[in-house]
Tab-separated table of C-alpha atoms in Angstrom:
chain	number	residue	atom	x	y	z
A	1	ASP	CA	13.283	-9.226	12.965
A	2	SER	CA	16.480	-7.581	11.128
A	3	ALA	CA	19.435	-6.075	12.161
A	4	SER	CA	18.590	-3.062	9.700
A	5	PRO	CA	16.769	-0.080	11.589
A	6	ASP	CA	15.470	0.356	7.473
A	7	LEU	CA	13.747	-2.747	6.765
A	8	TYR	CA	11.000	-2.091	9.396
A	9	PRO	CA	9.915	1.193	8.090
A	10	LEU	CA	10.023	-0.165	4.585
A	11	VAL	CA	8.195	-2.951	4.938
A	12	LEU	CA	5.071	-0.940	7.345
A	13	ILE	CA	5.123	1.281	4.111
A	14	ALA	CA	4.968	-1.186	1.451
A	15	LEU	CA	1.414	-2.939	3.661
A	16	THR	CA	0.065	0.156	3.836
A	17	THR	CA	0.186	1.824	0.715
A	18	GLY	CA	0.929	-0.935	-1.999
A	19	ALA	CA	4.303	0.975	-3.237
A	20	ARG	CA	6.950	-0.898	-5.072
A	21	LEU	CA	10.005	-0.912	-3.239
A	22	GLY	CA	11.855	1.784	-6.008
A	23	GLU	CA	8.939	3.603	-5.068
A	24	ILE	CA	9.698	3.913	-1.428
A	25	THR	CA	13.483	3.715	-1.428
A	26	GLY	CA	13.186	6.669	-4.234
A	27	LEU	CA	10.977	8.150	-1.191
A	28	ARG	CA	12.314	11.617	-0.721
A	29	TRP	CA	11.522	14.027	2.307
A	30	SER	CA	9.641	16.949	0.424
A	31	ALA	CA	7.508	13.961	-1.607
A	32	VAL	CA	5.611	13.278	2.014
A	33	ASP	CA	3.384	15.713	3.701
A	34	LEU	CA	2.659	14.880	7.227
A	35	GLU	CA	0.226	18.159	7.354
A	36	ARG	CA	-2.162	16.028	5.156
A	37	ASP	CA	-1.066	12.409	5.443
A	38	LEU	CA	0.050	11.869	2.111
A	39	PHE	CA	3.146	10.556	0.182
A	40	PHE	CA	3.686	11.157	-3.480
A	41	LEU	CA	4.890	8.556	-5.561
A	42	ARG	CA	7.122	8.904	-8.797
A	43	VAL	CA	5.446	6.846	-11.479
A	44	GLY	CA	8.434	5.818	-13.615
A	45	LYS	CA	11.549	7.370	-13.865
A	46	VAL	CA	12.963	9.324	-11.634
A	47	ASN	CA	14.422	11.626	-13.721
A	48	ALA	CA	11.887	11.351	-16.434
A	49	THR	CA	10.406	14.919	-17.127
A	50	LYS	CA	7.068	13.937	-18.347
A	51	GLY	CA	6.388	11.296	-15.052
A	52	GLU	CA	3.565	10.978	-13.487
A	53	VAL	CA	3.247	11.362	-9.280
A	54	ARG	CA	0.665	9.581	-7.124
A	55	ASP	CA	-1.092	10.659	-3.767
A	56	VAL	CA	-0.654	7.756	-1.389
A	57	PRO	CA	-2.059	8.411	1.970
A	58	ILE	CA	-0.262	7.565	5.026
A	59	ALA	CA	-1.461	5.431	7.686
A	60	SER	CA	-1.214	7.083	11.442
A	61	ALA	CA	1.915	4.270	12.606
A	62	VAL	CA	3.918	5.545	9.367
A	63	LYS	CA	3.365	9.198	9.999
A	64	GLU	CA	4.697	8.606	13.752
A	65	LEU	CA	7.400	6.428	12.902
A	66	LEU	CA	8.108	9.108	9.777
A	67	LYS	CA	7.881	11.831	12.776
A	68	ALA	CA	10.401	10.051	14.774
A	69	ARG	CA	12.825	9.731	11.823
A	70	LYS	CA	12.649	13.249	11.037
A	71	ALA	CA	13.126	14.418	14.032
A	72	ALA	CA	16.433	11.796	14.474
A	73	ARG	CA	17.652	12.597	10.995
A	74	LYS	CA	18.119	16.903	12.047
A	75	VAL	CA	20.993	16.307	13.909
A	76	ILE	CA	22.349	15.369	10.501
A	77	THR	CA	21.226	17.682	8.481
A	78	LEU	CA	18.101	16.507	6.890
A	79	ARG	CA	17.759	18.361	3.043
A	80	GLU	CA	14.322	18.851	1.906
A	81	ASP	CA	15.384	16.720	-0.976
A	82	GLY	CA	17.149	13.998	1.067
A	83	LEU	CA	16.380	10.598	0.921
A	84	LEU	CA	14.086	9.113	3.300
A	85	PHE	CA	16.331	5.977	3.018
A	86	PRO	CA	19.676	7.026	2.350
A	87	SER	CA	22.445	4.414	1.587
A	88	THR	CA	24.687	4.108	4.628
A	89	THR	CA	27.633	5.093	2.352
A	90	SER	CA	25.828	7.582	0.446
A	91	ALA	CA	23.237	9.849	0.718
A	92	ARG	CA	22.938	10.155	-2.609
A	93	ARG	CA	22.186	6.918	-3.399
A	94	PRO	CA	18.825	4.560	-1.630
A	95	ILE	CA	19.535	1.863	0.733
A	96	ASN	CA	20.052	-1.671	-0.864
A	97	CYS	CA	17.380	-4.146	1.794
A	98	ARG	CA	18.010	-6.890	0.027
A	99	ASP	CA	20.677	-8.405	2.445
A	100	GLY	CA	17.843	-7.177	5.518
A	101	TRP	CA	15.306	-8.789	3.748
A	102	LEU	CA	16.102	-12.307	2.659
A	103	SER	CA	17.863	-12.490	5.790
A	104	ALA	CA	14.263	-11.643	7.898
A	105	THR	CA	12.525	-13.625	6.097
A	106	LYS	CA	14.701	-16.768	5.914
A	107	ARG	CA	14.279	-16.361	9.607
A	108	ALA	CA	10.558	-16.175	9.859
A	109	GLY	CA	10.381	-19.172	7.580
A	110	LEU	CA	9.014	-17.460	4.261
A	111	GLU	CA	10.638	-19.300	1.382
A	112	GLY	CA	9.641	-17.230	-1.893
A	113	PHE	CA	8.252	-14.516	-0.426
A	114	HIS	CA	9.722	-11.258	-2.681
A	115	PHE	CA	9.164	-7.712	-1.062
A	116	HIS	CA	6.969	-7.166	-3.983
A	117	ASP	CA	4.035	-9.512	-2.352
A	118	LEU	CA	3.266	-6.765	0.338
A	119	ARG	CA	2.226	-4.959	-2.540
A	120	HIS	CA	-0.141	-7.843	-3.812
A	121	THR	CA	-0.869	-8.127	0.592
A	122	HIS	CA	-2.124	-4.744	0.558
A	123	ALA	CA	-4.080	-4.766	-2.605
A	124	SER	CA	-6.033	-7.936	-1.680
A	125	LEU	CA	-6.786	-6.071	1.667
A	126	LEU	CA	-8.381	-3.719	0.100
A	127	ALA	CA	-10.258	-5.741	-1.467
A	128	ALA	CA	-11.152	-8.352	0.892
A	129	HIS	CA	-12.417	-4.772	2.885
A	130	GLY	CA	-15.120	-3.958	0.049
A	131	ALA	CA	-12.874	-0.942	-2.077
A	132	SER	CA	-13.384	-1.528	-6.229
A	133	LEU	CA	-11.285	-2.192	-8.418
A	134	LEU	CA	-11.386	1.206	-9.233
A	135	GLU	CA	-10.139	2.124	-6.116
A	136	ILE	CA	-7.115	-0.606	-5.882
A	137	GLY	CA	-5.948	0.300	-9.199
A	138	ARG	CA	-5.814	4.293	-8.569
A	139	ILE	CA	-3.381	3.716	-5.272
A	140	LEU	CA	-1.125	0.876	-7.377
A	141	GLY	CA	-0.921	3.334	-9.434
A	142	HIS	CA	-2.200	0.741	-12.803
A	143	LYS	CA	-2.222	2.868	-15.794
A	144	THR	CA	-4.396	-0.404	-16.998
A	145	THR	CA	-7.758	-1.954	-14.754
A	146	SER	CA	-6.832	-5.052	-16.692
A	147	THR	CA	-3.784	-4.923	-14.204
A	148	THR	CA	-6.375	-4.690	-11.518
A	149	ALA	CA	-8.068	-7.199	-12.386
A	150	ARG	CA	-6.282	-10.142	-10.901
A	151	TYR	CA	-8.175	-8.732	-7.410
A	152	SER	CA	-11.448	-8.811	-8.775
A	153	HIS	CA	-12.029	-12.790	-7.618
A	154	LEU	CA	-11.650	-10.580	-4.069
A	155	THR	CA	-13.700	-7.733	-4.895
A	156	GLN	CA	-16.880	-10.269	-6.273
A	157	ASP	CA	-16.723	-11.830	-2.763
A	158	HIS	CA	-17.023	-8.423	-1.676
A	159	SER	CA	-20.218	-7.585	-3.613
A	160	HIS	CA	-21.806	-10.985	-2.978
A	161	THR	CA	-21.995	-10.094	0.705
A	162	LEU	CA	-22.698	-6.719	-0.043
A	163	VAL	CA	-25.767	-7.713	-2.077
A	164	ASN	CA	-27.321	-10.616	0.320
A	165	GLU	CA	-27.296	-7.894	3.002
A	166	VAL	CA	-29.396	-5.823	1.058
A	167	VAL	CA	-31.270	-8.318	-0.426
A	168	GLY	CA	-31.833	-9.585	2.986
A	169	LYS	CA	-32.906	-5.953	3.847
A	170	ILE	CA	-35.469	-5.810	1.612
A	171	LEU	CA	-36.429	-9.218	2.428
A	172	GLY	CA	-36.483	-8.843	6.115
A	173	THR	CA	-34.003	-12.234	6.279
A	174	PRO	CA	-30.553	-12.272	7.338
A	175	GLY	CA	-28.295	-13.378	3.824
A	176	GLY	CA	-31.758	-11.969	2.016
A	177	THR	CA	-32.350	-16.521	0.803
A	178	GLU	CA	-35.489	-16.542	1.078
A	179	PRO	CA	-38.317	-14.087	1.942
A	180	ALA	CA	-39.695	-14.210	5.450
A	181	GLU	CA	-43.214	-14.900	4.337
A	182	LYS	CA	-44.587	-16.198	1.017
A	183	PRO	CA	-46.229	-13.747	-0.730
A	184	GLN	CA	-50.033	-14.812	-1.220
A	185	GLU	CA	-50.938	-15.183	-5.056
A	186	GLY	CA	-51.227	-11.983	-6.914
A	187	LYS	CA	-50.104	-9.903	-4.466
A	188	ALA	CA	-46.416	-8.873	-4.776
C-alpha cells in the first residue's frame, strides 16, 4: 500500500528475482527481454567496462506489469536505453523509493524490514522449494558459494525430506524410516 506507483513493481521484481534495489532501479529497457522473459542485471558499477551481466527469469506476473508499463511509457517516448524506474525529476536518474518503502512498511507494521530482506526472502523461497545452493547463488549473482551458504539450512531440510522420500520408495514405506517387513536372516 503506497502512494508511489513504482513501489509495487519494484517489490514484485525484488521478490521474484532476488535482485538488489540498485540493480532494479538501474534497469534499462535494453536489459529487459520480454520475448525470452529475462532481465539482464549488471553486476558491479554501471559504468564499468568489464562489469559482469547475469540473466534472471522474469515471472509472468512481472512480465504483464512490464508490458503495461512499457505501453504507458510509449506516449512519453520510450528510449531503449531509458530506465524502467526513472526519477520524476530526471529521466536520467533512477527513482528514489526510500520514503515510499519506509511509509509502506510502517503502515504494514513491518518494523526493521529492509528492502534487501526481499532478496533474502527470494533466496529462502528458492531453497525451501528445492533449489540447490549452486542454483540460488547463480540467480542471486553470488561469486562464491560461501555467500550462498547462509541458506544451507533450508536446502538441508529439503535434502532430508528428499532422501526420506527416496528411501521410502526403496523400502516401500512412507518416510523410509523402517522397512515394510524385516528381511529374513541371510537374505538382503
